[in-house]
Amino acid sequence: MSRPQFAREESQRAELKSQATSSAQILKARPKVECAARSAELRKFLNALYSQFREALRQSPPAN
């Protein structure tokens, strides 16, 4: 194997290794991203429910 061919293959191996590493990091981070997205949806839903609750309290007559 010639020196230029070795250098070319070495850079190709390094690129493939970095791609594999980054795809593994993406797969590892996916549950965190899904959890954050789900939390955002739940937060929006709960905020809407809480605002409805507070509005209902304002509308109800005071208890004596």
PDB file of N, CA, C and O in Angstrom:
ATOM      1  N   MET A   1       0.857  -1.172   0.000  1.00  0.00           N
ATOM      2  CA  MET A   1       0.000   0.000   0.000  1.00  0.00           C
ATOM      3  C   MET A   1       0.900   1.230   0.000  1.00  0.00           C
ATOM      4  O   MET A   1       1.827   1.330   0.792  1.00  0.00           O
ATOM      5  N   SER A   2       0.618   2.140  -0.862  1.00  0.00           N
ATOM      6  CA  SER A   2       1.423   3.353  -0.957  1.00  0.00           C
ATOM      7  C   SER A   2       1.057   4.333   0.162  1.00  0.00           C
ATOM      8  O   SER A   2      -0.004   4.247   0.768  1.00  0.00           O
ATOM      9  N   ARG A   3       1.938   5.228   0.413  1.00  0.00           N
ATOM     10  CA  ARG A   3       1.731   6.217   1.471  1.00  0.00           C
ATOM     11  C   ARG A   3       0.495   7.095   1.204  1.00  0.00           C
ATOM     12  O   ARG A   3      -0.307   7.304   2.113  1.00  0.00           O
ATOM     13  N   PRO A   4       0.289   7.620  -0.019  1.00  0.00           N
ATOM     14  CA  PRO A   4      -0.912   8.427  -0.266  1.00  0.00           C
ATOM     15  C   PRO A   4      -2.208   7.616  -0.100  1.00  0.00           C
ATOM     16  O   PRO A   4      -3.188   8.125   0.435  1.00  0.00           O
ATOM     17  N   GLN A   5      -2.179   6.361  -0.537  1.00  0.00           N
ATOM     18  CA  GLN A   5      -3.375   5.524  -0.378  1.00  0.00           C
ATOM     19  C   GLN A   5      -3.642   5.273   1.104  1.00  0.00           C
ATOM     20  O   GLN A   5      -4.787   5.325   1.546  1.00  0.00           O
ATOM     21  N   PHE A   6      -2.589   5.020   1.879  1.00  0.00           N
ATOM     22  CA  PHE A   6      -2.746   4.804   3.317  1.00  0.00           C
ATOM     23  C   PHE A   6      -3.327   6.049   3.979  1.00  0.00           C
ATOM     24  O   PHE A   6      -4.242   5.954   4.806  1.00  0.00           O
ATOM     25  N   ALA A   7      -2.823   7.200   3.620  1.00  0.00           N
ATOM     26  CA  ALA A   7      -3.328   8.456   4.199  1.00  0.00           C
ATOM     27  C   ALA A   7      -4.790   8.675   3.834  1.00  0.00           C
ATOM     28  O   ALA A   7      -5.597   9.100   4.661  1.00  0.00           O
ATOM     29  N   ARG A   8      -5.145   8.361   2.571  1.00  0.00           N
ATOM     30  CA  ARG A   8      -6.526   8.524   2.129  1.00  0.00           C
ATOM     31  C   ARG A   8      -7.447   7.586   2.908  1.00  0.00           C
ATOM     32  O   ARG A   8      -8.503   7.982   3.393  1.00  0.00           O
ATOM     33  N   GLU A   9      -7.040   6.326   3.049  1.00  0.00           N
ATOM     34  CA  GLU A   9      -7.865   5.365   3.786  1.00  0.00           C
ATOM     35  C   GLU A   9      -7.933   5.721   5.265  1.00  0.00           C
ATOM     36  O   GLU A   9      -8.963   5.509   5.907  1.00  0.00           O
ATOM     37  N   GLU A  10      -6.864   6.236   5.797  1.00  0.00           N
ATOM     38  CA  GLU A  10      -6.848   6.657   7.198  1.00  0.00           C
ATOM     39  C   GLU A  10      -7.860   7.775   7.426  1.00  0.00           C
ATOM     40  O   GLU A  10      -8.620   7.759   8.399  1.00  0.00           O
ATOM     41  N   SER A  11      -7.914   8.746   6.529  1.00  0.00           N
ATOM     42  CA  SER A  11      -8.878   9.842   6.687  1.00  0.00           C
ATOM     43  C   SER A  11     -10.307   9.335   6.503  1.00  0.00           C
ATOM     44  O   SER A  11     -11.225   9.796   7.185  1.00  0.00           O
ATOM     45  N   GLN A  12     -10.501   8.368   5.610  1.00  0.00           N
ATOM     46  CA  GLN A  12     -11.835   7.790   5.426  1.00  0.00           C
ATOM     47  C   GLN A  12     -12.272   7.037   6.678  1.00  0.00           C
ATOM     48  O   GLN A  12     -13.420   7.149   7.110  1.00  0.00           O
ATOM     49  N   ARG A  13     -11.341   6.281   7.279  1.00  0.00           N
ATOM     50  CA  ARG A  13     -11.678   5.561   8.517  1.00  0.00           C
ATOM     51  C   ARG A  13     -12.010   6.536   9.637  1.00  0.00           C
ATOM     52  O   ARG A  13     -12.942   6.323  10.409  1.00  0.00           O
ATOM     53  N   ALA A  14     -11.256   7.606   9.730  1.00  0.00           N
ATOM     54  CA  ALA A  14     -11.518   8.612  10.765  1.00  0.00           C
ATOM     55  C   ALA A  14     -12.895   9.248  10.564  1.00  0.00           C
ATOM     56  O   ALA A  14     -13.632   9.470  11.536  1.00  0.00           O
ATOM     57  N   GLU A  15     -13.256   9.533   9.311  1.00  0.00           N
ATOM     58  CA  GLU A  15     -14.568  10.130   9.029  1.00  0.00           C
ATOM     59  C   GLU A  15     -15.696   9.161   9.378  1.00  0.00           C
ATOM     60  O   GLU A  15     -16.698   9.541   9.982  1.00  0.00           O
ATOM     61  N   LEU A  16     -15.529   7.891   9.008  1.00  0.00           N
ATOM     62  CA  LEU A  16     -16.553   6.892   9.341  1.00  0.00           C
ATOM     63  C   LEU A  16     -16.696   6.731  10.846  1.00  0.00           C
ATOM     64  O   LEU A  16     -17.814   6.585  11.360  1.00  0.00           O
ATOM     65  N   LYS A  17     -15.577   6.771  11.554  1.00  0.00           N
ATOM     66  CA  LYS A  17     -15.624   6.653  13.013  1.00  0.00           C
ATOM     67  C   LYS A  17     -16.343   7.845  13.634  1.00  0.00           C
ATOM     68  O   LYS A  17     -17.158   7.679  14.544  1.00  0.00           O
ATOM     69  N   SER A  18     -16.069   9.047  13.129  1.00  0.00           N
ATOM     70  CA  SER A  18     -16.737  10.234  13.685  1.00  0.00           C
ATOM     71  C   SER A  18     -18.232  10.218  13.376  1.00  0.00           C
ATOM     72  O   SER A  18     -19.050  10.635  14.193  1.00  0.00           O
ATOM     73  N   GLN A  19     -18.610   9.723  12.196  1.00  0.00           N
ATOM     74  CA  GLN A  19     -20.037   9.620  11.863  1.00  0.00           C
ATOM     75  C   GLN A  19     -20.724   8.619  12.773  1.00  0.00           C
ATOM     76  O   GLN A  19     -21.846   8.859  13.232  1.00  0.00           O
ATOM     77  N   ALA A  20     -20.073   7.487  13.048  1.00  0.00           N
ATOM     78  CA  ALA A  20     -20.659   6.490  13.936  1.00  0.00           C
ATOM     79  C   ALA A  20     -20.807   7.042  15.345  1.00  0.00           C
ATOM     80  O   ALA A  20     -21.827   6.816  16.007  1.00  0.00           O
ATOM     81  N   THR A  21     -19.821   7.792  15.788  1.00  0.00           N
ATOM     82  CA  THR A  21     -19.874   8.386  17.122  1.00  0.00           C
ATOM     83  C   THR A  21     -21.004   9.403  17.222  1.00  0.00           C
ATOM     84  O   THR A  21     -21.763   9.404  18.189  1.00  0.00           O
ATOM     85  N   SER A  22     -21.143  10.258  16.205  1.00  0.00           N
ATOM     86  CA  SER A  22     -22.190  11.277  16.267  1.00  0.00           C
ATOM     87  C   SER A  22     -23.576  10.648  16.164  1.00  0.00           C
ATOM     88  O   SER A  22     -24.511  11.103  16.829  1.00  0.00           O
ATOM     89  N   SER A  23     -23.728   9.593  15.368  1.00  0.00           N
ATOM     90  CA  SER A  23     -25.040   8.950  15.295  1.00  0.00           C
ATOM     91  C   SER A  23     -25.366   8.251  16.609  1.00  0.00           C
ATOM     92  O   SER A  23     -26.527   8.233  17.039  1.00  0.00           O
ATOM     93  N   ALA A  24     -24.359   7.704  17.283  1.00  0.00           N
ATOM     94  CA  ALA A  24     -24.594   7.091  18.590  1.00  0.00           C
ATOM     95  C   ALA A  24     -24.996   8.153  19.608  1.00  0.00           C
ATOM     96  O   ALA A  24     -25.869   7.912  20.449  1.00  0.00           O
ATOM     97  N   GLN A  25     -24.384   9.326  19.537  1.00  0.00           N
ATOM     98  CA  GLN A  25     -24.743  10.409  20.453  1.00  0.00           C
ATOM     99  C   GLN A  25     -26.173  10.880  20.200  1.00  0.00           C
ATOM    100  O   GLN A  25     -26.901  11.202  21.139  1.00  0.00           O
ATOM    101  N   ILE A  26     -26.566  10.907  18.940  1.00  0.00           N
ATOM    102  CA  ILE A  26     -27.932  11.315  18.609  1.00  0.00           C
ATOM    103  C   ILE A  26     -28.926  10.305  19.170  1.00  0.00           C
ATOM    104  O   ILE A  26     -29.939  10.677  19.765  1.00  0.00           O
ATOM    105  N   LEU A  27     -28.643   9.020  18.991  1.00  0.00           N
ATOM    106  CA  LEU A  27     -29.531   7.989  19.524  1.00  0.00           C
ATOM    107  C   LEU A  27     -29.579   8.037  21.044  1.00  0.00           C
ATOM    108  O   LEU A  27     -30.627   7.800  21.647  1.00  0.00           O
ATOM    109  N   LYS A  28     -28.451   8.341  21.661  1.00  0.00           N
ATOM    110  CA  LYS A  28     -28.400   8.424  23.119  1.00  0.00           C
ATOM    111  C   LYS A  28     -29.203   9.614  23.632  1.00  0.00           C
ATOM    112  O   LYS A  28     -29.826   9.552  24.693  1.00  0.00           O
ATOM    113  N   ALA A  29     -29.214  10.706  22.880  1.00  0.00           N
ATOM    114  CA  ALA A  29     -29.910  11.925  23.307  1.00  0.00           C
ATOM    115  C   ALA A  29     -31.399  11.894  22.985  1.00  0.00           C
ATOM    116  O   ALA A  29     -32.157  12.700  23.519  1.00  0.00           O
ATOM    117  N   ARG A  30     -31.831  10.982  22.127  1.00  0.00           N
ATOM    118  CA  ARG A  30     -33.236  10.952  21.712  1.00  0.00           C
ATOM    119  C   ARG A  30     -34.221  10.858  22.880  1.00  0.00           C
ATOM    120  O   ARG A  30     -35.205  11.611  22.910  1.00  0.00           O
ATOM    121  N   PRO A  31     -34.015   9.970  23.876  1.00  0.00           N
ATOM    122  CA  PRO A  31     -34.977   9.926  24.987  1.00  0.00           C
ATOM    123  C   PRO A  31     -35.087  11.251  25.740  1.00  0.00           C
ATOM    124  O   PRO A  31     -36.177  11.639  26.159  1.00  0.00           O
ATOM    125  N   LYS A  32     -33.968  11.963  25.874  1.00  0.00           N
ATOM    126  CA  LYS A  32     -34.001  13.256  26.567  1.00  0.00           C
ATOM    127  C   LYS A  32     -34.823  14.264  25.768  1.00  0.00           C
ATOM    128  O   LYS A  32     -35.606  15.027  26.341  1.00  0.00           O
ATOM    129  N   VAL A  33     -34.653  14.253  24.466  1.00  0.00           N
ATOM    130  CA  VAL A  33     -35.385  15.186  23.608  1.00  0.00           C
ATOM    131  C   VAL A  33     -36.876  14.858  23.641  1.00  0.00           C
ATOM    132  O   VAL A  33     -37.714  15.759  23.745  1.00  0.00           O
ATOM    133  N   GLU A  34     -37.204  13.564  23.565  1.00  0.00           N
ATOM    134  CA  GLU A  34     -38.612  13.170  23.611  1.00  0.00           C
ATOM    135  C   GLU A  34     -39.242  13.539  24.948  1.00  0.00           C
ATOM    136  O   GLU A  34     -40.385  13.997  25.003  1.00  0.00           O
ATOM    137  N   CYS A  35     -38.488  13.353  26.029  1.00  0.00           N
ATOM    138  CA  CYS A  35     -38.996  13.710  27.352  1.00  0.00           C
ATOM    139  C   CYS A  35     -39.225  15.217  27.449  1.00  0.00           C
ATOM    140  O   CYS A  35     -40.234  15.659  28.002  1.00  0.00           O
ATOM    141  N   ALA A  36     -38.315  15.994  26.936  1.00  0.00           N
ATOM    142  CA  ALA A  36     -38.463  17.453  26.982  1.00  0.00           C
ATOM    143  C   ALA A  36     -39.664  17.905  26.160  1.00  0.00           C
ATOM    144  O   ALA A  36     -40.417  18.790  26.584  1.00  0.00           O
ATOM    145  N   ALA A  37     -39.858  17.279  24.999  1.00  0.00           N
ATOM    146  CA  ALA A  37     -41.006  17.645  24.166  1.00  0.00           C
ATOM    147  C   ALA A  37     -42.310  17.266  24.861  1.00  0.00           C
ATOM    148  O   ALA A  37     -43.270  18.043  24.870  1.00  0.00           O
ATOM    149  N   ARG A  38     -42.340  16.086  25.454  1.00  0.00           N
ATOM    150  CA  ARG A  38     -43.547  15.641  26.173  1.00  0.00           C
ATOM    151  C   ARG A  38     -43.818  16.559  27.370  1.00  0.00           C
ATOM    152  O   ARG A  38     -44.964  16.902  27.650  1.00  0.00           O
ATOM    153  N   SER A  39     -42.765  16.950  28.066  1.00  0.00           N
ATOM    154  CA  SER A  39     -42.920  17.860  29.211  1.00  0.00           C
ATOM    155  C   SER A  39     -43.490  19.201  28.772  1.00  0.00           C
ATOM    156  O   SER A  39     -44.328  19.780  29.473  1.00  0.00           O
ATOM    157  N   ALA A  40     -43.058  19.685  27.632  1.00  0.00           N
ATOM    158  CA  ALA A  40     -43.568  20.961  27.123  1.00  0.00           C
ATOM    159  C   ALA A  40     -45.054  20.851  26.807  1.00  0.00           C
ATOM    160  O   ALA A  40     -45.835  21.763  27.119  1.00  0.00           O
ATOM    161  N   GLU A  41     -45.456  19.722  26.207  1.00  0.00           N
ATOM    162  CA  GLU A  41     -46.880  19.526  25.918  1.00  0.00           C
ATOM    163  C   GLU A  41     -47.694  19.460  27.204  1.00  0.00           C
ATOM    164  O   GLU A  41     -48.753  20.089  27.311  1.00  0.00           O
ATOM    165  N   LEU A  42     -47.209  18.695  28.178  1.00  0.00           N
ATOM    166  CA  LEU A  42     -47.927  18.576  29.444  1.00  0.00           C
ATOM    167  C   LEU A  42     -47.999  19.910  30.173  1.00  0.00           C
ATOM    168  O   LEU A  42     -49.028  20.250  30.761  1.00  0.00           O
ATOM    169  N   ARG A  43     -46.899  20.675  30.123  1.00  0.00           N
ATOM    170  CA  ARG A  43     -46.878  21.980  30.780  1.00  0.00           C
ATOM    171  C   ARG A  43     -47.929  22.899  30.184  1.00  0.00           C
ATOM    172  O   ARG A  43     -48.664  23.592  30.904  1.00  0.00           O
ATOM    173  N   LYS A  44     -48.033  22.896  28.861  1.00  0.00           N
ATOM    174  CA  LYS A  44     -49.025  23.751  28.200  1.00  0.00           C
ATOM    175  C   LYS A  44     -50.442  23.316  28.590  1.00  0.00           C
ATOM    176  O   LYS A  44     -51.303  24.148  28.897  1.00  0.00           O
ATOM    177  N   PHE A  45     -50.682  22.006  28.610  1.00  0.00           N
ATOM    178  CA  PHE A  45     -51.995  21.476  28.980  1.00  0.00           C
ATOM    179  C   PHE A  45     -52.344  21.824  30.428  1.00  0.00           C
ATOM    180  O   PHE A  45     -53.449  22.289  30.730  1.00  0.00           O
ATOM    181  N   LEU A  46     -51.386  21.623  31.334  1.00  0.00           N
ATOM    182  CA  LEU A  46     -51.637  21.920  32.742  1.00  0.00           C
ATOM    183  C   LEU A  46     -51.823  23.420  32.985  1.00  0.00           C
ATOM    184  O   LEU A  46     -52.645  23.809  33.818  1.00  0.00           O
ATOM    185  N   ASN A  47     -51.092  24.250  32.271  1.00  0.00           N
ATOM    186  CA  ASN A  47     -51.285  25.701  32.409  1.00  0.00           C
ATOM    187  C   ASN A  47     -52.685  26.110  31.974  1.00  0.00           C
ATOM    188  O   ASN A  47     -53.322  26.960  32.604  1.00  0.00           O
ATOM    189  N   ALA A  48     -53.172  25.491  30.896  1.00  0.00           N
ATOM    190  CA  ALA A  48     -54.533  25.797  30.437  1.00  0.00           C
ATOM    191  C   ALA A  48     -55.560  25.355  31.471  1.00  0.00           C
ATOM    192  O   ALA A  48     -56.513  26.092  31.776  1.00  0.00           O
ATOM    193  N   LEU A  49     -55.386  24.160  32.028  1.00  0.00           N
ATOM    194  CA  LEU A  49     -56.313  23.692  33.064  1.00  0.00           C
ATOM    195  C   LEU A  49     -56.278  24.586  34.293  1.00  0.00           C
ATOM    196  O   LEU A  49     -57.327  24.893  34.877  1.00  0.00           O
ATOM    197  N   TYR A  50     -55.085  25.007  34.691  1.00  0.00           N
ATOM    198  CA  TYR A  50     -54.969  25.856  35.864  1.00  0.00           C
ATOM    199  C   TYR A  50     -55.620  27.214  35.628  1.00  0.00           C
ATOM    200  O   TYR A  50     -56.280  27.752  36.523  1.00  0.00           O
ATOM    201  N   SER A  51     -55.461  27.745  34.444  1.00  0.00           N
ATOM    202  CA  SER A  51     -56.097  29.031  34.169  1.00  0.00           C
ATOM    203  C   SER A  51     -57.622  28.888  34.172  1.00  0.00           C
ATOM    204  O   SER A  51     -58.327  29.785  34.646  1.00  0.00           O
ATOM    205  N   GLN A  52     -58.139  27.763  33.684  1.00  0.00           N
ATOM    206  CA  GLN A  52     -59.579  27.516  33.756  1.00  0.00           C
ATOM    207  C   GLN A  52     -60.035  27.412  35.209  1.00  0.00           C
ATOM    208  O   GLN A  52     -61.088  27.932  35.595  1.00  0.00           O
ATOM    209  N   PHE A  53     -59.249  26.752  36.030  1.00  0.00           N
ATOM    210  CA  PHE A  53     -59.567  26.610  37.451  1.00  0.00           C
ATOM    211  C   PHE A  53     -59.594  27.969  38.138  1.00  0.00           C
ATOM    212  O   PHE A  53     -60.530  28.281  38.888  1.00  0.00           O
ATOM    213  N   ARG A  54     -58.576  28.791  37.863  1.00  0.00           N
ATOM    214  CA  ARG A  54     -58.530  30.113  38.477  1.00  0.00           C
ATOM    215  C   ARG A  54     -59.707  30.974  38.014  1.00  0.00           C
ATOM    216  O   ARG A  54     -60.288  31.716  38.803  1.00  0.00           O
ATOM    217  N   GLU A  55     -60.078  30.868  36.748  1.00  0.00           N
ATOM    218  CA  GLU A  55     -61.223  31.619  36.232  1.00  0.00           C
ATOM    219  C   GLU A  55     -62.511  31.149  36.905  1.00  0.00           C
ATOM    220  O   GLU A  55     -63.370  31.960  37.270  1.00  0.00           O
ATOM    221  N   ALA A  56     -62.653  29.849  37.115  1.00  0.00           N
ATOM    222  CA  ALA A  56     -63.835  29.320  37.790  1.00  0.00           C
ATOM    223  C   ALA A  56     -63.895  29.818  39.226  1.00  0.00           C
ATOM    224  O   ALA A  56     -64.986  30.123  39.740  1.00  0.00           O
ATOM    225  N   LEU A  57     -62.755  29.921  39.884  1.00  0.00           N
ATOM    226  CA  LEU A  57     -62.747  30.447  41.252  1.00  0.00           C
ATOM    227  C   LEU A  57     -63.158  31.909  41.269  1.00  0.00           C
ATOM    228  O   LEU A  57     -63.871  32.341  42.200  1.00  0.00           O
ATOM    229  N   ARG A  58     -62.733  32.688  40.281  1.00  0.00           N
ATOM    230  CA  ARG A  58     -63.119  34.097  40.227  1.00  0.00           C
ATOM    231  C   ARG A  58     -64.627  34.252  39.967  1.00  0.00           C
ATOM    232  O   ARG A  58     -65.248  35.186  40.458  1.00  0.00           O
ATOM    233  N   GLN A  59     -65.193  33.338  39.187  1.00  0.00           N
ATOM    234  CA  GLN A  59     -66.600  33.439  38.819  1.00  0.00           C
ATOM    235  C   GLN A  59     -67.523  32.962  39.928  1.00  0.00           C
ATOM    236  O   GLN A  59     -68.677  33.381  39.985  1.00  0.00           O
ATOM    237  N   SER A  60     -67.060  32.065  40.796  1.00  0.00           N
ATOM    238  CA  SER A  60     -67.932  31.523  41.825  1.00  0.00           C
ATOM    239  C   SER A  60     -68.174  32.552  42.920  1.00  0.00           C
ATOM    240  O   SER A  60     -67.298  33.362  43.215  1.00  0.00           O
ATOM    241  N   PRO A  61     -69.359  32.523  43.502  1.00  0.00           N
ATOM    242  CA  PRO A  61     -69.671  33.471  44.583  1.00  0.00           C
ATOM    243  C   PRO A  61     -68.818  33.136  45.821  1.00  0.00           C
ATOM    244  O   PRO A  61     -68.494  31.983  46.055  1.00  0.00           O
ATOM    245  N   PRO A  62     -68.490  34.143  46.607  1.00  0.00           N
ATOM    246  CA  PRO A  62     -67.686  33.871  47.819  1.00  0.00           C
ATOM    247  C   PRO A  62     -68.498  33.069  48.830  1.00  0.00           C
ATOM    248  O   PRO A  62     -69.699  33.250  48.992  1.00  0.00           O
ATOM    249  N   ALA A  63     -67.832  32.134  49.488  1.00  0.00           N
ATOM    250  CA  ALA A  63     -68.502  31.284  50.496  1.00  0.00           C
ATOM    251  C   ALA A  63     -68.549  32.045  51.810  1.00  0.00           C
ATOM    252  O   ALA A  63     -67.578  32.628  52.248  1.00  0.00           O
ATOM    253  N   ASN A  64     -69.727  32.033  52.446  1.00  0.00           N
ATOM    254  CA  ASN A  64     -69.906  32.720  53.733  1.00  0.00           C
ATOM    255  C   ASN A  64     -70.064  31.746  54.846  1.00  0.00           C
ATOM    256  O   ASN A  64     -70.524  30.777  54.968  1.00  0.00           O
TER     257      ASN A  64
END
